[in-house]
């Protein structure tokens, strides 16, 4: 376990300044959702071929970049736009071309070199392909092929051996690829009912420390992870009404600490969620909006900075926001964007590091800054008020805090490594035993201020 040594006390005046600033902003602004997002900033026009958008920091500059998929393009199947700061992005850079009809990608550092790699799954070639990142130089290698139409892919440490494995679904096949730590994979086929797989979501649904899998398609199916081995769970699956669900997500909707099931209701008609009792049993189905039609994509984030998950979906090819009251009760939809082009996919990320979740969508490829007023739970830039150094580091980390608080550390898969370590005001020394990878340090201060920063352990 890490230990902290308090060296000196400083920074209280800085904290008072931050607190006064937040109070002032609360008095100046009201929560006007209708003006929450600024006008779109065009990144590139004529991007109607984009079928999916994912965000990640590809070049380790602490800015979220944009990665796109064009399933039916041959010139650029997978490409990216580097975030240059201040909501400016560089030109499109191609990673993969060809006719493999990439359906989806997932991200992770498979070889522990501190660069985000990509794994893709493509329908035409029926291939699972690695795209290894070495300082933005990508090399591609097919690791498996199997017959399918429509597919999805995810990344997680399924056996808790501190490296990232791959989960792939397609047609009626469910495969797991175990990583030996050097990006060499061995495959295993998971048995279950024969069905059409379309979507996948992963998370620990019963708090046993292992990542479980839920698939969407002609049925919603639950696959429990038993010490790294998946098996279909008929009892848990039977609790979930199946009406051909192409969009499934595991998220904590009601803020009770477990992962609930968010999905569309019936073949792109309606959105709903089901409550998790903490043991993986889903019940209390709540239909959020039965009138939502042609649901093509969605993003779940805390868009109004009140510490619960809201969501934006594409229905009828336009964007609509639903805000959460913290207990899983959602507002009526608010119209966010209506363009002359058809909006086909959306993602959300904090592109300008102001603590707000912005949105990116296509077509045309555009971003919208989230300008929601700051609140009492608002984000403060950690580079201004919290100092964590050295970064990267091999062992010792110093955390300079303006006041007492707590520190939680999450690994790259979002799993808690250390929880609620006590911080003293001033400089704290952390003698860490963390394995080499990228971690998220979350610092909670009073009153209700949360700061996050990425820390690389070499």
Tab-separated table of C-alpha atoms in Angstrom:
chain	number	residue	atom	x	y	z
A	1	UNK	CA	0.000	0.000	0.000
A	2	UNK	CA	1.263	3.521	-0.683
A	3	UNK	CA	2.163	5.816	2.178
A	4	UNK	CA	2.069	9.594	2.349
A	5	UNK	CA	4.503	11.868	4.171
A	6	UNK	CA	3.366	15.434	4.834
A	7	UNK	CA	6.301	17.776	4.140
A	8	UNK	CA	4.941	21.339	4.324
A	9	UNK	CA	1.671	23.340	4.324
A	10	UNK	CA	0.779	25.863	1.673
A	11	UNK	CA	-1.864	26.845	-0.831
A	12	UNK	CA	-4.833	27.858	1.384
A	13	UNK	CA	-5.042	31.293	-0.231
A	14	UNK	CA	-5.140	29.644	-3.641
A	15	UNK	CA	-8.048	27.477	-2.522
A	16	UNK	CA	-9.986	30.461	-1.127
A	17	UNK	CA	-9.530	32.206	-4.474
A	18	UNK	CA	-10.917	29.173	-6.305
A	19	UNK	CA	-13.892	28.933	-3.936
A	20	UNK	CA	-14.728	32.636	-4.265
A	21	UNK	CA	-14.508	32.364	-8.045
A	22	UNK	CA	-16.937	29.441	-8.086
A	23	UNK	CA	-19.438	31.208	-5.818
A	24	UNK	CA	-19.289	34.324	-8.002
A	25	UNK	CA	-19.949	32.309	-11.142
A	26	UNK	CA	-22.921	30.552	-9.542
A	27	UNK	CA	-24.468	33.952	-8.769
A	28	UNK	CA	-23.864	35.263	-12.262
A	29	UNK	CA	-25.336	32.387	-14.241
A	30	UNK	CA	-28.470	30.294	-14.279
A	31	UNK	CA	-28.914	26.760	-15.524
A	32	UNK	CA	-30.183	27.466	-19.006
A	33	UNK	CA	-29.941	24.142	-20.807
A	34	UNK	CA	-31.122	25.558	-24.119
A	35	UNK	CA	-27.909	27.564	-24.515
A	36	UNK	CA	-25.689	24.825	-23.168
A	37	UNK	CA	-23.781	24.076	-26.377
A	38	UNK	CA	-22.052	26.671	-28.522
A	39	UNK	CA	-22.489	26.855	-32.273
A	40	UNK	CA	-20.846	23.978	-34.189
A	41	UNK	CA	-17.212	24.307	-35.196
A	42	UNK	CA	-16.637	22.588	-38.516
A	43	UNK	CA	-13.649	20.225	-38.561
A	44	UNK	CA	-14.194	18.857	-42.047
A	45	UNK	CA	-17.042	18.858	-44.549
A	46	UNK	CA	-18.230	16.038	-46.803
A	47	UNK	CA	-17.802	13.430	-44.081
A	48	UNK	CA	-21.029	11.564	-44.690
A	49	UNK	CA	-19.146	8.262	-44.887
A	50	UNK	CA	-18.229	8.382	-41.184
A	51	UNK	CA	-19.977	5.535	-39.368
A	52	UNK	CA	-18.433	5.826	-35.905
A	53	UNK	CA	-16.454	8.293	-33.784
A	54	UNK	CA	-14.223	7.495	-30.794
A	55	UNK	CA	-12.003	9.836	-28.802
A	56	UNK	CA	-8.638	9.187	-27.133
A	57	UNK	CA	-5.303	10.856	-26.462
A	58	UNK	CA	-3.274	9.266	-29.260
A	59	UNK	CA	-0.115	11.368	-28.912
A	60	UNK	CA	0.168	11.717	-25.114
A	61	UNK	CA	-0.301	15.505	-24.990
A	62	UNK	CA	-3.237	15.375	-22.519
A	63	UNK	CA	-5.697	16.426	-25.225
A	64	UNK	CA	-8.482	14.195	-26.551
A	65	UNK	CA	-8.099	13.443	-30.265
A	66	UNK	CA	-10.838	12.301	-32.656
A	67	UNK	CA	-10.726	8.856	-34.290
A	68	UNK	CA	-13.203	8.081	-37.056
A	69	UNK	CA	-14.364	5.001	-38.920
A	70	UNK	CA	-15.648	4.994	-42.491
A	71	UNK	CA	-17.036	1.521	-42.946
A	72	UNK	CA	-17.777	1.802	-46.659
A	73	UNK	CA	-14.743	3.802	-47.730
A	74	UNK	CA	-11.660	2.256	-49.328
A	75	UNK	CA	-9.408	5.299	-49.086
A	76	UNK	CA	-9.569	5.739	-45.320
A	77	UNK	CA	-11.212	3.129	-43.104
A	78	UNK	CA	-9.666	4.366	-39.841
A	79	UNK	CA	-8.192	7.835	-39.409
A	80	UNK	CA	-7.712	10.529	-36.810
A	81	UNK	CA	-7.643	14.279	-36.221
A	82	UNK	CA	-5.122	15.493	-33.633
A	83	UNK	CA	-6.361	17.989	-31.072
A	84	UNK	CA	-4.155	21.093	-31.349
A	85	UNK	CA	-5.747	22.867	-28.375
A	86	UNK	CA	-8.306	25.670	-28.156
A	87	UNK	CA	-10.812	23.491	-30.061
A	88	UNK	CA	-8.605	23.369	-33.169
A	89	UNK	CA	-7.829	20.101	-34.922
A	90	UNK	CA	-5.214	19.036	-37.453
A	91	UNK	CA	-5.914	17.408	-40.833
A	92	UNK	CA	-7.206	13.881	-41.247
A	93	UNK	CA	-4.441	11.278	-40.944
A	94	UNK	CA	-5.134	7.761	-42.212
A	95	UNK	CA	-4.303	4.660	-40.194
A	96	UNK	CA	-5.924	1.922	-42.284
A	97	UNK	CA	-7.266	1.613	-45.834
A	98	UNK	CA	-8.779	-1.215	-47.864
A	99	UNK	CA	-12.130	-2.938	-48.210
A	100	UNK	CA	-12.475	-4.667	-44.841
A	101	UNK	CA	-15.552	-2.584	-43.921
A	102	UNK	CA	-14.468	-1.803	-40.376
A	103	UNK	CA	-17.532	-1.907	-38.138
A	104	UNK	CA	-15.985	-0.786	-34.898
A	105	UNK	CA	-12.756	-0.227	-33.015
A	106	UNK	CA	-11.598	-0.362	-29.410
A	107	UNK	CA	-8.591	1.238	-27.767
A	108	UNK	CA	-5.918	0.287	-25.258
A	109	UNK	CA	-2.181	-0.004	-24.653
A	110	UNK	CA	-1.648	-3.665	-25.508
A	111	UNK	CA	2.168	-3.719	-25.332
A	112	UNK	CA	2.751	-1.383	-22.353
A	113	UNK	CA	4.666	1.252	-24.325
A	114	UNK	CA	2.386	4.059	-23.066
A	115	UNK	CA	0.856	4.687	-26.508
A	116	UNK	CA	-2.808	3.972	-27.209
A	117	UNK	CA	-3.223	1.121	-29.706
A	118	UNK	CA	-6.301	0.289	-31.780
A	119	UNK	CA	-8.024	-3.017	-32.504
A	120	UNK	CA	-10.636	-3.158	-35.260
A	121	UNK	CA	-13.190	-5.645	-36.501
A	122	UNK	CA	-14.330	-5.593	-40.129
A	123	UNK	CA	-17.185	-7.287	-41.926
A	124	UNK	CA	-15.921	-7.716	-45.482
A	125	UNK	CA	-12.657	-9.410	-44.498
A	126	UNK	CA	-14.141	-10.929	-41.318
A	127	UNK	CA	-10.928	-9.861	-39.592
A	128	UNK	CA	-9.839	-8.755	-36.139
A	129	UNK	CA	-6.855	-6.458	-36.720
A	130	UNK	CA	-4.339	-4.815	-34.406
A	131	UNK	CA	-3.033	-1.348	-35.199
A	132	UNK	CA	-0.063	-0.845	-32.878
A	133	UNK	CA	0.880	2.724	-31.989
A	134	UNK	CA	4.512	3.695	-31.534
A	135	UNK	CA	4.753	7.492	-31.293
A	136	UNK	CA	1.931	7.879	-33.853
A	137	UNK	CA	3.496	5.349	-36.216
A	138	UNK	CA	0.940	2.583	-36.706
A	139	UNK	CA	1.641	-0.988	-37.853
A	140	UNK	CA	-1.263	-3.319	-38.626
A	141	UNK	CA	-1.562	-7.069	-38.150
A	142	UNK	CA	-4.552	-9.411	-38.513
A	143	UNK	CA	-4.799	-11.626	-35.432
A	144	UNK	CA	-7.875	-13.650	-36.428
A	145	UNK	CA	-10.608	-14.157	-38.999
A	146	UNK	CA	-14.022	-15.752	-38.623
A	147	UNK	CA	-17.273	-15.564	-40.527
A	148	UNK	CA	-19.741	-12.869	-39.482
A	149	UNK	CA	-21.909	-9.974	-40.583
A	150	UNK	CA	-22.253	-7.009	-38.248
A	151	UNK	CA	-19.855	-7.031	-35.327
A	152	UNK	CA	-18.466	-5.165	-32.357
A	153	UNK	CA	-15.323	-5.204	-30.248
A	154	UNK	CA	-14.234	-4.199	-26.737
A	155	UNK	CA	-11.080	-4.134	-24.622
A	156	UNK	CA	-10.658	-5.083	-20.961
A	157	UNK	CA	-8.344	-6.952	-18.618
A	158	UNK	CA	-10.643	-9.943	-18.364
A	159	UNK	CA	-8.290	-12.145	-16.300
A	160	UNK	CA	-6.851	-9.400	-14.049
A	161	UNK	CA	-3.238	-10.036	-15.079
A	162	UNK	CA	-2.510	-6.325	-15.730
A	163	UNK	CA	-2.681	-6.440	-19.508
A	164	UNK	CA	-5.513	-5.697	-21.895
A	165	UNK	CA	-7.446	-8.478	-23.612
A	166	UNK	CA	-9.924	-8.263	-26.496
A	167	UNK	CA	-13.584	-9.282	-26.722
A	168	UNK	CA	-15.099	-9.634	-30.210
A	169	UNK	CA	-18.605	-10.522	-31.349
A	170	UNK	CA	-19.955	-11.065	-34.837
A	171	UNK	CA	-22.855	-13.002	-36.312
A	172	UNK	CA	-23.362	-15.856	-33.858
A	173	UNK	CA	-19.755	-15.995	-32.628
A	174	UNK	CA	-18.313	-14.653	-29.371
A	175	UNK	CA	-14.514	-14.710	-29.088
A	176	UNK	CA	-12.021	-13.681	-26.428
A	177	UNK	CA	-8.353	-12.943	-27.155
A	178	UNK	CA	-6.054	-13.219	-24.138
A	179	UNK	CA	-2.963	-11.016	-24.104
A	180	UNK	CA	0.353	-12.359	-22.830
A	181	UNK	CA	1.469	-8.812	-22.036
A	182	UNK	CA	3.410	-8.299	-25.259
A	183	UNK	CA	0.415	-8.016	-27.618
A	184	UNK	CA	0.540	-11.710	-28.508
A	185	UNK	CA	-2.962	-13.133	-28.297
A	186	UNK	CA	-4.547	-16.558	-27.960
A	187	UNK	CA	-8.227	-16.941	-28.865
A	188	UNK	CA	-11.079	-18.736	-27.178
A	189	UNK	CA	-14.654	-19.140	-28.416
A	190	UNK	CA	-17.391	-18.572	-25.835
A	191	UNK	CA	-20.447	-20.768	-26.160
A	192	UNK	CA	-23.974	-19.477	-25.759
A	193	UNK	CA	-27.294	-19.298	-27.547
A	194	UNK	CA	-27.126	-18.806	-31.306
A	195	UNK	CA	-28.162	-15.229	-32.067
A	196	UNK	CA	-27.300	-12.183	-34.120
A	197	UNK	CA	-24.770	-10.043	-32.254
A	198	UNK	CA	-24.797	-6.290	-32.963
A	199	UNK	CA	-23.514	-4.425	-29.917
A	200	UNK	CA	-21.414	-5.071	-26.833
A	201	UNK	CA	-20.968	-3.402	-23.445
A	202	UNK	CA	-18.628	-4.442	-20.651
A	203	UNK	CA	-18.382	-3.875	-16.895
A	204	UNK	CA	-18.355	-5.626	-13.532
A	205	UNK	CA	-22.071	-6.092	-12.892
A	206	UNK	CA	-21.781	-8.029	-9.616
A	207	UNK	CA	-18.723	-6.389	-7.974
A	208	UNK	CA	-16.603	-9.544	-7.975
A	209	UNK	CA	-13.637	-7.755	-9.584
A	210	UNK	CA	-14.042	-9.306	-13.047
A	211	UNK	CA	-15.373	-7.652	-16.200
A	212	UNK	CA	-18.661	-9.122	-17.444
A	213	UNK	CA	-20.168	-8.775	-20.926
A	214	UNK	CA	-23.655	-7.909	-22.142
A	215	UNK	CA	-24.441	-8.191	-25.840
A	216	UNK	CA	-27.241	-6.623	-27.835
A	217	UNK	CA	-28.894	-7.877	-30.986
A	218	UNK	CA	-31.827	-10.163	-31.545
A	219	UNK	CA	-31.493	-10.820	-27.804
A	220	UNK	CA	-29.796	-9.077	-24.887
A	221	UNK	CA	-27.531	-11.672	-23.320
A	222	UNK	CA	-25.468	-11.656	-20.127
A	223	UNK	CA	-22.100	-13.419	-20.031
A	224	UNK	CA	-20.595	-13.727	-16.548
A	225	UNK	CA	-16.832	-13.657	-16.064
A	226	UNK	CA	-15.668	-16.362	-13.705
A	227	UNK	CA	-11.975	-15.786	-13.022
A	228	UNK	CA	-11.293	-14.935	-16.657
A	229	UNK	CA	-13.679	-17.460	-18.229
A	230	UNK	CA	-16.984	-16.307	-19.723
A	231	UNK	CA	-20.204	-18.286	-19.601
A	232	UNK	CA	-23.722	-17.430	-20.713
A	233	UNK	CA	-26.023	-16.717	-17.760
A	234	UNK	CA	-29.539	-17.784	-18.632
A	235	UNK	CA	-31.080	-16.559	-15.368
A	236	UNK	CA	-29.734	-13.018	-15.613
A	237	UNK	CA	-30.442	-12.827	-19.352
A	238	UNK	CA	-34.065	-13.863	-18.863
A	239	UNK	CA	-34.664	-10.838	-16.607
A	240	UNK	CA	-34.100	-8.444	-19.520
A	241	UNK	CA	-36.966	-7.957	-22.024
A	242	UNK	CA	-35.663	-8.565	-25.534
A	243	UNK	CA	-37.113	-6.594	-28.419
A	244	UNK	CA	-34.163	-6.461	-30.815
A	245	UNK	CA	-31.861	-3.971	-29.098
A	246	UNK	CA	-28.964	-2.590	-31.138
A	247	UNK	CA	-27.633	-0.128	-28.536
A	248	UNK	CA	-26.684	-1.325	-25.026
A	249	UNK	CA	-24.540	0.392	-22.379
A	250	UNK	CA	-23.567	-0.450	-18.792
A	251	UNK	CA	-23.560	2.784	-16.764
A	252	UNK	CA	-24.424	3.851	-13.214
A	253	UNK	CA	-27.646	5.689	-14.011
A	254	UNK	CA	-28.977	6.175	-10.455
A	255	UNK	CA	-25.691	6.925	-8.650
A	256	UNK	CA	-25.862	3.933	-6.309
A	257	UNK	CA	-22.424	2.559	-7.214
A	258	UNK	CA	-23.375	-0.298	-9.530
A	259	UNK	CA	-23.750	-0.575	-13.289
A	260	UNK	CA	-27.282	-0.309	-14.659
A	261	UNK	CA	-28.346	-1.270	-18.187
A	262	UNK	CA	-29.152	1.528	-20.620
A	263	UNK	CA	-30.501	0.562	-24.045
A	264	UNK	CA	-32.876	1.368	-26.828
A	265	UNK	CA	-36.262	-0.195	-26.360
A	266	UNK	CA	-37.307	-1.777	-29.618
A	267	UNK	CA	-35.300	-1.716	-32.839
A	268	UNK	CA	-34.356	1.985	-32.716
A	269	UNK	CA	-37.655	3.026	-31.122
A	270	UNK	CA	-37.616	4.350	-27.557
A	271	UNK	CA	-34.888	4.518	-24.891
A	272	UNK	CA	-34.955	2.798	-21.501
A	273	UNK	CA	-32.871	1.692	-18.520
A	274	UNK	CA	-32.986	-1.140	-15.970
A	275	UNK	CA	-31.736	-0.996	-12.394
A	276	UNK	CA	-28.954	-3.280	-11.139
A	277	UNK	CA	-29.341	-4.581	-7.578
A	278	UNK	CA	-25.549	-4.794	-7.240
A	279	UNK	CA	-25.442	-8.518	-7.938
A	280	UNK	CA	-26.131	-8.364	-11.649
A	281	UNK	CA	-29.904	-8.728	-11.433
A	282	UNK	CA	-31.688	-6.184	-13.646
A	283	UNK	CA	-35.237	-5.045	-12.920
A	284	UNK	CA	-37.515	-2.006	-12.721
A	285	UNK	CA	-37.459	-1.224	-16.438
A	286	UNK	CA	-38.096	2.478	-16.998
A	287	UNK	CA	-39.012	3.735	-20.438
A	288	UNK	CA	-37.459	7.182	-20.766
A	289	UNK	CA	-38.856	8.255	-24.113
A	290	UNK	CA	-41.128	5.937	-26.110
A	291	UNK	CA	-41.348	8.475	-28.947
A	292	UNK	CA	-37.644	8.409	-29.823
A	293	UNK	CA	-37.366	7.090	-33.368
A	294	UNK	CA	-34.438	6.146	-35.600
A	295	UNK	CA	-31.932	6.045	-32.739
A	296	UNK	CA	-28.558	5.777	-34.419
A	297	UNK	CA	-26.027	6.677	-31.741
A	298	UNK	CA	-25.718	8.124	-28.269
A	299	UNK	CA	-23.347	9.519	-25.660
A	300	UNK	CA	-23.709	9.213	-21.885
A	301	UNK	CA	-21.855	11.891	-19.906
A	302	UNK	CA	-22.443	14.379	-17.116
A	303	UNK	CA	-23.314	17.230	-19.461
A	304	UNK	CA	-24.616	19.623	-16.779
A	305	UNK	CA	-21.906	19.068	-14.129
A	306	UNK	CA	-24.212	17.822	-11.360
A	307	UNK	CA	-22.442	14.481	-10.802
A	308	UNK	CA	-24.890	12.205	-12.606
A	309	UNK	CA	-25.060	10.796	-16.117
A	310	UNK	CA	-27.147	12.520	-18.763
A	311	UNK	CA	-27.382	11.392	-22.367
A	312	UNK	CA	-27.597	12.750	-25.874
A	313	UNK	CA	-29.031	10.549	-28.610
A	314	UNK	CA	-29.513	10.873	-32.315
A	315	UNK	CA	-33.201	10.461	-33.033
A	316	UNK	CA	-34.673	11.300	-36.391
A	317	UNK	CA	-31.088	12.275	-37.342
A	318	UNK	CA	-31.000	15.228	-34.905
A	319	UNK	CA	-29.476	15.603	-31.438
A	320	UNK	CA	-31.517	15.619	-28.223
A	321	UNK	CA	-30.344	15.986	-24.615
A	322	UNK	CA	-31.970	14.272	-21.614
A	323	UNK	CA	-30.797	15.382	-18.154
A	324	UNK	CA	-30.750	13.130	-15.082
A	325	UNK	CA	-31.950	14.217	-11.622
A	326	UNK	CA	-29.431	11.870	-10.004
A	327	UNK	CA	-31.904	9.065	-9.380
A	328	UNK	CA	-32.449	7.953	-12.964
A	329	UNK	CA	-35.395	10.237	-13.676
A	330	UNK	CA	-34.825	12.079	-16.938
A	331	UNK	CA	-36.101	15.386	-18.265
A	332	UNK	CA	-38.054	15.860	-21.440
A	333	UNK	CA	-35.723	16.002	-24.451
A	334	UNK	CA	-34.045	19.288	-25.327
A	335	UNK	CA	-33.204	19.911	-28.968
A	336	UNK	CA	-29.428	20.377	-29.222
A	337	UNK	CA	-28.705	20.421	-32.939
A	338	UNK	CA	-30.551	20.216	-36.253
A	339	UNK	CA	-28.413	20.424	-39.382
A	340	UNK	CA	-28.983	20.320	-43.096
A	341	UNK	CA	-26.940	17.128	-43.216
A	342	UNK	CA	-27.973	13.853	-41.594
A	343	UNK	CA	-26.297	13.339	-38.212
A	344	UNK	CA	-25.308	9.690	-38.063
A	345	UNK	CA	-22.939	9.296	-35.095
A	346	UNK	CA	-21.959	11.184	-31.951
A	347	UNK	CA	-19.308	11.000	-29.219
A	348	UNK	CA	-18.507	13.126	-26.179
A	349	UNK	CA	-15.222	14.190	-24.569
A	350	UNK	CA	-13.655	17.183	-22.862
A	351	UNK	CA	-11.717	18.599	-25.814
A	352	UNK	CA	-10.517	21.821	-24.183
A	353	UNK	CA	-9.793	20.514	-20.656
A	354	UNK	CA	-12.299	22.786	-18.939
A	355	UNK	CA	-14.070	19.922	-17.154
A	356	UNK	CA	-17.137	19.945	-19.397
A	357	UNK	CA	-18.108	17.165	-21.794
A	358	UNK	CA	-18.206	18.573	-25.335
A	359	UNK	CA	-19.729	16.710	-28.288
A	360	UNK	CA	-18.475	15.721	-31.730
A	361	UNK	CA	-20.705	14.441	-34.501
A	362	UNK	CA	-20.981	13.800	-38.211
A	363	UNK	CA	-21.941	14.720	-40.867
A	364	UNK	CA	-20.347	17.193	-41.411
A	365	UNK	CA	-17.648	16.432	-38.836
A	366	UNK	CA	-18.188	19.122	-36.187
A	367	UNK	CA	-17.674	19.771	-32.502
A	368	UNK	CA	-19.808	21.773	-30.100
A	369	UNK	CA	-18.325	23.226	-26.943
A	370	UNK	CA	-20.261	22.622	-23.749
A	371	UNK	CA	-20.706	26.074	-22.185
A	372	UNK	CA	-22.875	25.037	-19.244
A	373	UNK	CA	-22.385	27.522	-16.348
A	374	UNK	CA	-19.967	26.545	-13.619
A	375	UNK	CA	-21.550	25.277	-10.414
A	376	UNK	CA	-20.613	24.395	-6.851
A	377	UNK	CA	-19.373	21.006	-8.069
A	378	UNK	CA	-17.431	22.566	-10.871
A	379	UNK	CA	-14.120	21.459	-12.217
A	380	UNK	CA	-10.951	23.396	-11.440
A	381	UNK	CA	-7.972	23.058	-13.769
A	382	UNK	CA	-5.526	20.778	-11.900
A	383	UNK	CA	-2.545	22.414	-13.590
A	384	UNK	CA	-3.467	25.664	-11.788
A	385	UNK	CA	-4.386	24.423	-8.327
A	386	UNK	CA	-3.010	20.884	-7.977
A	387	UNK	CA	0.508	19.829	-8.875
A	388	UNK	CA	1.406	16.154	-9.343
A	389	UNK	CA	5.059	15.515	-10.121
A	390	UNK	CA	7.203	14.051	-11.555
A	391	UNK	CA	5.006	12.847	-14.408
A	392	UNK	CA	5.888	10.396	-15.904
A	393	UNK	CA	7.500	8.717	-12.914
A	394	UNK	CA	8.812	5.299	-11.977
A	395	UNK	CA	7.840	5.148	-8.310
A	396	UNK	CA	7.656	8.286	-6.146
A	397	UNK	CA	4.854	10.792	-6.853
A	398	UNK	CA	4.363	14.125	-5.063
A	399	UNK	CA	0.880	15.624	-4.789
A	400	UNK	CA	0.759	19.327	-3.896
A	401	UNK	CA	-2.751	20.039	-2.615
A	402	UNK	CA	-4.224	23.436	-1.600
A	403	UNK	CA	-6.091	21.800	1.299
A	404	UNK	CA	-6.994	18.474	2.884
A	405	UNK	CA	-8.784	15.993	0.658
A	406	UNK	CA	-8.762	12.431	-0.617
A	407	UNK	CA	-7.100	10.726	-3.559
A	408	UNK	CA	-8.449	7.808	-5.570
A	409	UNK	CA	-6.436	6.117	-8.311
A	410	UNK	CA	-7.987	4.388	-11.320
A	411	UNK	CA	-6.190	2.286	-13.922
A	412	UNK	CA	-6.675	2.656	-17.682
A	413	UNK	CA	-9.716	0.346	-17.563
A	414	UNK	CA	-11.467	2.523	-14.992
A	415	UNK	CA	-10.934	0.053	-12.137
A	416	UNK	CA	-10.201	1.432	-8.669
A	417	UNK	CA	-6.620	0.685	-7.626
A	418	UNK	CA	-6.575	2.790	-4.434
A	419	UNK	CA	-9.588	4.500	-2.933
A	420	UNK	CA	-9.881	7.561	-0.654
A	421	UNK	CA	-6.260	7.984	0.381
A	422	UNK	CA	-6.100	10.908	2.808
A	423	UNK	CA	-4.316	14.012	1.504
A	424	UNK	CA	-2.918	16.721	3.751
A	425	UNK	CA	-2.686	20.363	2.801
A	426	UNK	CA	0.619	20.993	1.054
A	427	UNK	CA	3.011	18.468	-0.438
A	428	UNK	CA	2.219	14.761	-0.019
A	429	UNK	CA	4.672	12.035	-0.970
A	430	UNK	CA	3.222	8.862	-2.489
A	431	UNK	CA	5.499	5.835	-2.526
A	432	UNK	CA	3.628	3.862	-5.139
A	433	UNK	CA	3.826	0.209	-6.062
A	434	UNK	CA	1.759	0.684	-9.217
A	435	UNK	CA	2.500	-1.403	-12.301
A	436	UNK	CA	3.674	0.538	-15.368
A	437	UNK	CA	0.718	2.040	-17.242
A	438	UNK	CA	-1.362	5.218	-17.372
A	439	UNK	CA	-3.507	6.017	-14.312
A	440	UNK	CA	-6.140	8.598	-13.478
A	441	UNK	CA	-5.622	10.422	-10.168
A	442	UNK	CA	-8.940	11.769	-8.828
A	443	UNK	CA	-8.631	14.276	-6.003
A	444	UNK	CA	-11.682	15.338	-3.998
A	445	UNK	CA	-11.508	18.627	-2.078
A	446	UNK	CA	-14.076	20.630	-0.159
A	447	UNK	CA	-16.585	22.021	-0.968
A	448	UNK	CA	-17.447	19.341	-3.537
A	449	UNK	CA	-14.566	20.026	-5.922
A	450	UNK	CA	-13.178	17.084	-7.893
A	451	UNK	CA	-9.958	17.251	-9.875
A	452	UNK	CA	-8.590	14.601	-12.233
A	453	UNK	CA	-5.200	14.214	-13.841
A	454	UNK	CA	-3.502	11.563	-15.953
A	455	UNK	CA	-0.297	10.118	-14.435
A	456	UNK	CA	2.054	7.776	-16.275
A	457	UNK	CA	3.965	5.161	-14.289
A	458	UNK	CA	7.019	3.945	-16.225
